Amino acid sequence: MPIQILLNLSIAIIWMLLSSHFSFSTFLVGYVIGLALLYLFKSFLKFDLYFTKIIAFVKLILVFIKEMIIANLNVAKIVLSPKLKAKPGIVAYPTELNSALQVTLLSSLITLTPGTLVMAFSDDRKTLYVHTIDIDSKEKVIESIKTTFEKGILEVTD
Amino acid sequence: MLLSLLHIAIIAPFLFALVIPFFYKKIPSIHTGWFVLILPTVIFIYLLTFIPTISRGETVTQLLPWVPSLGINFDIHLDGLALLFSLLISGIGVLVILYSIYYLDKNKESLHNFYFYLMMFMGAMLGVVLSGNLMVLYVFWELTSLSSALLIGYWYDREKSRYGSLKSMLVTVSGGFSMLAGFSLLYVITGTFTITEIIAQVDTVAASGLFIPTMILVLLGAFTKSAQFPFHIWLPDAMEAPTPVSAYLHSATMVKAGIYLVARLSPVFSGSSEWFWIVSGFGLFTLLWGSFNAVRQTDLKSILAYSTISQLGMIMSMLGLGSAAAFYGYEAGYTAATVAAVFHLINHSTFKGSLFMVAGIVDHETGTRDIRKLGGLMTFMPITFTISIIGAFSMAGIYPFNGFLSKEMFLESMVEATHITSLNMASLGFIFPLVAWIASVFTFIYSMILVFKTFTGNYQPEKLDKKPHEAPIGMLIPPIILVGLVVIFGFFPNILAHSIIEPAVQSIYPYGLTGVEHFDVHISPWHGFTPALFMTVSIVAVGVLMYLTLTKWQKIYTFLRLHQKDPVNYIYDGIVKRVVPVAKRVTKVPETGLLRDYLAYMYIFLIVAVVFTLYHFGGFAIETANVAEIPIYVWVIVAVIAAAALLIPFLKNRVTAIIATSFVGFLVALLFVMFRAPDLALTQLLVETVTTALFLLCFYHLPELRNEKSKPTFKWTNVIISIGVGVLVTTMALSSLALKSKKGFESIANYFLENAHDFAGGDNVVNVILVDFRGMDTMFEILVLGIAALGIVALIKLKLNGKEDINEK
Amino acid sequence: MSNLLVVPFLLPMVVGAVLIFFAKHHRLQRIIAGLTGIALFVFSIYLTYRVYQSPEQMIHLEVGDWRAPFGIVLVGDMLSILMVLMASFVGLVCLFYGFKTIHIERERYYFYSFFFFLLTGVNGAFLTGDLFNLFVFFEVTLISSYVLISHGGKKFQLRESFKYVVMNMVASAFFLVAVAYLYAITGTLNMADLGDRVAMLDQQGIINVIAIIFLFVFGAKGALFPLYYWLPKSYYGPPAVITALFGALLTKVGLYSLIRTFTLIFNQNPAFTHTIILVLAGATMIFGVLGALSKFDIKSIIIYQIISQVGFMIMGLGVFSADAIAGSIYYITHDMVVKVALFFIAGIIIQLTGTADIRKMGGLLKKYPLLGWSFFIAAMSLVGIPPLSGFFGKFSLIVSSVGEGQYVIVGVALVVSLLNLFSMLRIFMNVFWGEETDITFALSNEQVNGLLRTVIPLIAVTIALGLGAEPAFQYVSAAADQLMNPTHYIDVILP
Amino acid sequence: MEILIALLIGVLFSVATYLLLTKSLLRIVLGTVLLSHGAHLLILTMGGLGQGAAPLLGQEAGSYTDPLPQALILTAIVISFGMTALLLVLTYRTYKAHQTDDLDQLRGRLDE
Amino acid sequence: MSEIVISIFLLIGAIFMLLGAIAIIRLPDAYTRINAATKASTFGVIGTMIGLFLYFSYAHDVISGKVLLTIVFVFITAPVGGFMMARSAYHAGVRIWDKSVRDDLKEDLKQKINKPEH
Amino acid sequence: MLHSVAFIVMCILAIAIALCLFRMVKGPSMFDRIVALDLLGITLIGFVGMLMIVQQTLVYVEVILVLGILSFVGTVALSKYMEGGVVIERDRD
Amino acid sequence: MKNNVSLHTMTRIAVFIILSFAIYLLLAGHNNPGGGFIGALMTASAVVLLYISFDLKTIKNVLEFYFPYFIGTGLIIAIGTGISSMIFGYPFLTQFFTHAHLPILGDVELTTALVFDIGVYIVVVGVTLLIITTIAEDDV
Ligand code: NA
Ligand code: NA
């Protein structure tokens, strides 16, 4: 139930963003719309949504932004260098994360950072296959993900 | 304004026709003909009451508006000519129906059809001759063609009946159509369809530049109906109709409608040498052709058919001659020719009617009409023989029958023709008596053949299906009445002179004879030793000689290749046979079934028409201002769109193709943003995406793109057409824009901008237009979508195999 | 202001929408559809009467209360209202024929909805006074026709429907193109306003080209030479009732639009534009009738007769005089009736004998005289044999053409009429005359008579229109006068 | 600007026409899609390009661009969307029924 | 000053978008292209959208939530888009660049085929 | 100044679009084309943003969001299609 | 290895955003870009995204609608606004609007055009989804 309220609130906020009109009435309309949508999809919501650990979340975002900037610069370097010297490959990344939301979050973060792209999940969702533009070593790739994102996500969601 | 009795006389047969099936079905024990007989009898008697009035030189007119907007009024104009014809129609009608009662078996025949057609014909024919309005005349004219065709095809399971029916319909209706054009021209010239009014404007008609075409068109109608060469070919085939029909329509009445028309319109057209030459020329040639060909026929009815053709030509030639004589003030010639024409018209109806009935009797009693099988019937059917000998001798022009009188008058008028000094007659006039003489010889011969090959000579029972008897009395009465008339008119020709012939001649009275107030028609059998008498004598002499030596010279027909069928038939058959193959070829060539070809026709038409118009009017313009101000990125975007689009035809992979199309679509949306159309951009993007999704969904059911194997000419034609279309659209766009900036009408759009907020309560003007100013567009646009969706459901789920629509309920 | 004008297209639309909910209840569908058909017809009569009696002989409605030329305006003038009346009549007759011949599965898949949507489009196209709105109604008509023409999804149908749809989509695209050009130059969409503004232009070159593009667009929908090639086969696929409906209504929408635009808007250079129309009219007649002669399939023959008759119907426009246009209007009216009758009869024959090949039939007249004579009358009317309606149509066209000195077209029309006669007699003589073949008849006499009950009224109308041509001609002459006097139209719409 | 877009429209029409003239069902469908793009752009161009602000009155701009062609195009887009959808389904049903997407083989015989 | 900031954001965004485009031209196989394009474009969008957001709040005094929402949306969906493309490519049999150094997915798929689940 | 920047940005983006077209045409795999289309969508977001600055209006902001949404939907649909030939599965299980 | 975990999760989130946006587009259309048609296509896109990410059966269980009725209903609503103006003696399809001051919501513009647009919306949603599901279900 609280998850749904949360979702409802976020729809109301999205509504405000859409309307570019930050007032109570807009919020209320958004809330009502959210309520209607949730009613419509009542049998469809099964993921855990838990936004309490805001601080951890902010931290995660900051880490992410930093990583992202670096990543983009890296890609820029590779793309613009006169001779292509990338060593791409697909790396299997084992994760300890459980919930769908966690795994999704992780994969998104991975994808948005250093030359890496999650391109498949194992059927049990325990292994992420990560395409990497430039691999030094498999361990290095795994290590960097483990220490930045997976840790951050655990902090946020647990 | 009200229907007069005369109108009712015309309409009654039609109404009566409608109840005939009732008699046939409900009272099968009595031959339907007996019921039918009543009406023509009543009409005939009623018409007889007009004789005193008409012979006084008066005319009866009854007006009834029908379609006054088009100048079509059901006006009745009863004068001498009309009375003569209407009496023939109703009188002979009575006899023919009486005859048919014995001729058609009430148990075997579809009498309701027969009498239905016959009544329809009678009404139509009365309508033709009584109508004072050309268009009403035309209406009934076509109805006579129609009923005639139906009667010819009465035994419709016979191939020949259908052939004859189609032929008569095509020939007479084509004449009718040309007549319609002629009448239309007359209307345009005179502003009326009323015959008397047209006659009153004869000077206008003569002065019109359209005089000759009008005349020819009208004459085509008359000639086809009256079986004038070369349109006569339908008449022999019309003999497939039951014999009463042949007697009635195809000798006594309908075929004379053309004569009637020529007579009726003589006052309008006769003031020209063309009229004379055409009418008389065709008449004479038909006379000759008919008589010449009658001799080679072996079927009794065929002989009679060609004989009819010949006699109609004869009457026609006399009418032409009469009008010419009148026009050049040669009154004696006029009277001689016209009186002869009218008198012969009556006589022909009597003797030819009786001869047809005889042919029917012979056919009925022996099962054949082929003279090669017949012979020696005299002893079996003496009455019939007597009838036929009177009829045939009259036809041959032998004294003392009515045919002798009119034939001699004819010869006389032909001789008179040489006295006309103008119209090149001085040099060509000799043709008239010459042709008349030759034709008369042949007429004599076939008349003899008709009688003697049937009734004398060897009786050949082995060639006949049944043993001949004398016909039942009911079947004999009508021909007896007719030959009775042949004899009576032969001895007392003047009983008709004042009552019938004189008013009729008066009606044909052309305007050239203004000085003459009244004709005195007097017919006498003896004129002294005139050239005509010598001609008659020589005709009989030569005729007898040639009849006796028939086998000796008959090979001439084979030599002339006339032995199989009338050569004109080759033309008709050739055309009719070729129409379908030609139609097939003409249809097949463009109708390839290939969509590309159909589109190519459309595009080529469009391009050619537009180029032609532009060339004709000019108007191409272009405003080159502001080209320099276009930012570079717009050039790039436009180039990218163009490049993406140009690539699509070359793509071999359908997903690539759809991605390229999406590419174009997305960039078009960008253009919409550039050109300040946010709603458009949104819609374009959404539609593009959903469309792409639809394509992908449908790809599941579709094959991969193929390489097209086409000839280079095919491809290059396509390329040229495509470029043409593109150039056309662009050229026109630029020209329109140039004109827009030059002319600058204020767009109605400003109204929307000014009023959207205050009067429609919305700021998004595009949306306001869609839901308010032009809400109706939107309402039906969503209807289109709804139909599309439901249609897709039906397309996918409803799969019939074709049997369902037959027999389903 | 008269909201009456919306009824002819709104009623079928609402009913079409409502019937979606009853798609599975075919009996209820039929009851609703039948009542609607009757109501629509009765209402159309009333509306025609209203228009005829109104002082301007024209009523109009500014939809949404936005005055012309800004909003969309509906115009019921003499011509459009007559077309609506005829469409409603044809629709009604087709509906009842459909009840007897349409398969239950078709009814389940929204047949009646599509039927009414088609009527919506057709009536809307007749009534609108706005060029773009005309486009929209065209599309409503077309998409309904796409669906109906492929309804049932038979192999043959699918193949030919594809061609039909593509051809029409191309024509529709050029409709938009032409509207765009016209809008660029005149800045308006209202037809009265267009007429007004185009008349004020001194540069006629571009306008004439636009006129040609419109001729192309409407000619493609109206099946003019050389734009008709999609028609013969695509019309062949669907059941008789749909072919009848199409033959009677669809091409007429194109022709109506031609008449409307070429009298109201593109009337500046008739010597050029209308001569082109006249040439196309002649070619259409000729090629249509040759097509008819090339076939032995009764349905195909009558389909080609659609094309041939189209030539006659626009002949009056090409001649461009009040009398000629009156002739055209009368001819269109007559053709709607006769064409439907012919398709119904062909449908009965095909159902009865199980074949459409006239060479395989024969002697039907004996067992089915009413059917035979119905056909004969309809055929003779089509050919123009008096005193049936077809005669008066042809006659008035010919007299007016002669009056305008257009002799060539008169000659063509008469020759084509003769060929028409030949083609129709060929059917009659093969099917109804001739020897009886060993075909077993698939319909009982009651069934045939039941189907004939929808044909007889049509035959009655063609006779009545002939014998009672005077009131009809008074009407069409008034309608033609209205068309030839566009300023009246413009003054009423744009006071 | 209008000249450039008019040229683009010409290209779109040419390509569309070329595709329509091919013998492949699918290419023809693509042709109709491009044809409608061309027609829509044409309507917009004919209304005049790039004068004034987008026709949303809330912006309070001095002048607005012509909203009418935009509304017309919207209607046209919607309609061609419906048409394209229907045509697509018709296309694949035709293909499935005849087992060919080659219009050469979909001609049919003259005397059917 | 603020104009400069805005300009920088806009230019960075644009450059990264261009970079993404160059990347898909230059990189050797579909996977590397997807990989690079996904993040370059995200970064590009974020750059231009922030620039845009700032511009309107600075020049027009309007806070546009939708611009921010766009960032959010692109941000959450771009990785999934990349994921979908890459995975589908792999399953559709698009070859990985022959100079790639490893392919764990291939190995694992092979194992899976060798040892069916049941 | 911002107008000049917007101009430059648009020129850059136009080049990016041209490059996308190149990859779209070239392929070689279908996914190269899909990524080109995806990138086009993203680039268009930037382009429309610049046009908003040029035209001094926020009215296209919905377009931006829609572009974002649709390039995602389009990418997913195309990928799904290329993976198995089916865009919408009837029943996954 | 066809696990769709991230796709499913993100779709769930994205769909809510898209649907909210769609409704916004519908309601704001009279004054801002948007309107019934655009809103409806946006809605349909969201649902299509669901269909693509998940599968027909799953989503049909969530959205148990019979789309042909959408078409009928939407058409009748749209016509209804047109007819209602006729009932009050105005020409067909005359639209009205008023500004109402409602509690909580404040100044609200009420227009019949919106009702019309909602009719459009319903039709278009019904149409799009009907087409897509019908094609997707066709497997013969
Ligand atoms: Na036959
Ligand atoms: Na036969």
CSV table of C-alpha atoms in Angstrom, one decimal, chain B residues 260-400:
chain,number,residue,atom,x,y,z
B,260,TYR,CA,-45.1,8.0,-93.6
B,261,LEU,CA,-42.3,10.0,-92.3
B,262,VAL,CA,-41.0,11.0,-95.7
B,263,ALA,CA,-44.5,12.0,-96.7
B,264,ARG,CA,-45.0,13.8,-93.4
B,265,LEU,CA,-41.8,15.8,-93.7
B,266,SER,CA,-41.9,16.4,-97.4
B,267,PRO,CA,-43.3,19.9,-96.8
B,268,VAL,CA,-40.2,20.7,-94.8
B,269,PHE,CA,-37.5,19.2,-96.9
B,270,SER,CA,-38.8,18.8,-100.4
B,271,GLY,CA,-37.6,22.2,-101.4
B,272,SER,CA,-34.2,20.9,-102.3
B,273,SER,CA,-32.7,18.8,-105.1
B,274,GLU,CA,-30.9,16.7,-102.6
B,275,TRP,CA,-34.2,15.5,-101.1
B,276,PHE,CA,-35.4,14.5,-104.5
B,277,TRP,CA,-32.3,12.7,-105.5
B,278,ILE,CA,-31.8,10.9,-102.2
B,279,VAL,CA,-35.4,9.8,-101.8
B,280,SER,CA,-36.0,8.9,-105.4
B,281,GLY,CA,-32.5,7.5,-105.9
B,282,PHE,CA,-32.7,5.2,-103.0
B,283,GLY,CA,-36.2,4.3,-103.8
B,284,LEU,CA,-35.4,3.4,-107.3
B,285,PHE,CA,-32.4,1.4,-106.5
B,286,THR,CA,-34.3,-0.4,-103.7
B,287,LEU,CA,-37.1,-1.2,-106.2
B,288,LEU,CA,-34.7,-2.7,-108.5
B,289,TRP,CA,-32.6,-4.5,-105.9
B,290,GLY,CA,-35.6,-6.0,-104.2
B,291,SER,CA,-37.3,-7.3,-107.3
B,292,PHE,CA,-34.1,-8.6,-108.7
B,293,ASN,CA,-33.3,-10.5,-105.5
B,294,ALA,CA,-36.9,-11.7,-104.9
B,295,VAL,CA,-36.6,-13.9,-108.0
B,296,ARG,CA,-33.8,-16.0,-106.6
B,297,GLN,CA,-35.5,-16.7,-103.3
B,298,THR,CA,-36.8,-20.2,-102.6
B,299,ASP,CA,-38.7,-19.4,-99.4
B,300,LEU,CA,-42.1,-18.1,-99.9
B,301,LYS,CA,-41.7,-15.5,-97.2
B,302,SER,CA,-38.4,-14.5,-98.5
B,303,ILE,CA,-39.8,-13.8,-101.8
B,304,LEU,CA,-42.5,-11.7,-100.2
B,305,ALA,CA,-39.9,-10.0,-98.1
B,306,TYR,CA,-37.8,-8.9,-101.1
B,307,SER,CA,-41.0,-8.1,-102.8
B,308,THR,CA,-41.9,-5.8,-100.0
B,309,ILE,CA,-38.5,-4.2,-100.1
B,310,SER,CA,-39.0,-3.6,-103.8
B,311,GLN,CA,-42.5,-2.2,-103.4
B,312,LEU,CA,-41.4,0.1,-100.6
B,313,GLY,CA,-38.7,1.4,-102.8
B,314,MET,CA,-41.2,2.0,-105.5
B,315,ILE,CA,-43.4,4.1,-103.2
B,316,MET,CA,-40.4,5.9,-101.9
B,317,SER,CA,-39.3,6.8,-105.4
B,318,MET,CA,-42.7,8.1,-106.2
B,319,LEU,CA,-42.8,10.3,-103.2
B,320,GLY,CA,-39.4,11.8,-104.1
B,321,LEU,CA,-40.5,12.4,-107.6
B,322,GLY,CA,-43.7,14.0,-106.5
B,323,SER,CA,-42.0,16.4,-104.3
B,324,ALA,CA,-39.6,17.4,-107.0
B,325,ALA,CA,-42.3,17.9,-109.5
B,326,ALA,CA,-44.2,20.0,-107.1
B,327,PHE,CA,-41.2,22.0,-106.2
B,328,TYR,CA,-40.6,22.8,-109.8
B,329,GLY,CA,-44.1,23.7,-110.4
B,330,TYR,CA,-44.9,20.6,-112.4
B,331,GLU,CA,-48.2,20.0,-110.9
B,332,ALA,CA,-49.3,17.2,-113.1
B,333,GLY,CA,-46.2,15.3,-112.3
B,334,TYR,CA,-46.7,15.9,-108.6
B,335,THR,CA,-50.3,14.7,-108.6
B,336,ALA,CA,-49.5,11.6,-110.7
B,337,ALA,CA,-46.6,10.6,-108.5
B,338,THR,CA,-48.1,11.3,-105.1
B,339,VAL,CA,-51.5,9.9,-105.9
B,340,ALA,CA,-49.8,6.8,-107.3
B,341,ALA,CA,-47.7,6.5,-104.1
B,342,VAL,CA,-50.7,6.7,-101.8
B,343,PHE,CA,-52.8,4.5,-103.9
B,344,HIS,CA,-50.1,1.9,-104.2
B,345,LEU,CA,-49.5,2.0,-100.5
B,346,ILE,CA,-53.0,1.0,-99.9
B,347,ASN,CA,-53.0,-1.6,-102.6
B,348,HIS,CA,-49.8,-3.1,-101.4
B,349,SER,CA,-51.2,-3.6,-98.0
B,350,THR,CA,-54.1,-5.5,-99.5
B,351,PHE,CA,-52.4,-7.8,-101.9
B,352,LYS,CA,-49.2,-8.3,-99.8
B,353,GLY,CA,-51.2,-8.9,-96.7
B,354,SER,CA,-53.2,-11.6,-98.4
B,355,LEU,CA,-50.1,-13.2,-99.9
B,356,PHE,CA,-48.4,-13.4,-96.6
B,357,MET,CA,-51.5,-15.0,-95.2
B,358,VAL,CA,-51.4,-17.5,-98.0
B,359,ALA,CA,-47.7,-18.2,-97.3
B,360,GLY,CA,-48.7,-18.8,-93.7
B,361,ILE,CA,-51.4,-21.2,-94.7
B,362,VAL,CA,-49.1,-23.1,-96.9
B,363,ASP,CA,-46.5,-23.3,-94.2
B,364,HIS,CA,-49.2,-24.2,-91.7
B,365,GLU,CA,-50.6,-27.0,-93.9
B,366,THR,CA,-47.5,-28.4,-95.4
B,367,GLY,CA,-44.9,-27.7,-92.8
B,368,THR,CA,-42.6,-25.9,-95.3
B,369,ARG,CA,-42.4,-22.7,-97.3
B,370,ASP,CA,-39.6,-23.9,-99.6
B,371,ILE,CA,-40.8,-23.7,-103.2
B,372,ARG,CA,-38.4,-26.4,-104.1
B,373,LYS,CA,-40.4,-28.8,-102.0
B,374,LEU,CA,-43.8,-27.4,-102.9
B,375,GLY,CA,-45.9,-27.8,-106.0
B,376,GLY,CA,-49.2,-29.0,-107.1
B,377,LEU,CA,-51.1,-27.7,-104.1
B,378,MET,CA,-53.8,-26.3,-106.3
B,379,THR,CA,-55.9,-29.4,-105.9
B,380,PHE,CA,-55.6,-29.7,-102.2
B,381,MET,CA,-56.2,-26.0,-101.4
B,382,PRO,CA,-58.2,-24.4,-104.1
B,383,ILE,CA,-59.4,-21.5,-102.1
B,384,THR,CA,-56.0,-20.6,-101.0
B,385,PHE,CA,-54.9,-20.9,-104.6
B,386,THR,CA,-57.5,-18.5,-105.7
B,387,ILE,CA,-56.6,-16.0,-103.1
B,388,SER,CA,-52.9,-16.2,-104.1
B,389,ILE,CA,-53.5,-15.9,-107.7
B,390,ILE,CA,-55.5,-12.7,-107.2
B,391,GLY,CA,-52.9,-11.3,-104.8
B,392,ALA,CA,-50.0,-12.3,-107.1
B,393,PHE,CA,-51.6,-11.0,-110.2
B,394,SER,CA,-52.4,-7.7,-108.5
B,395,MET,CA,-48.8,-7.6,-107.4
B,396,ALA,CA,-47.6,-8.3,-110.9
B,397,GLY,CA,-49.7,-5.4,-112.2
B,398,ILE,CA,-52.2,-7.4,-114.2
B,399,TYR,CA,-55.6,-6.1,-115.0
B,400,PRO,CA,-58.2,-6.0,-113.4
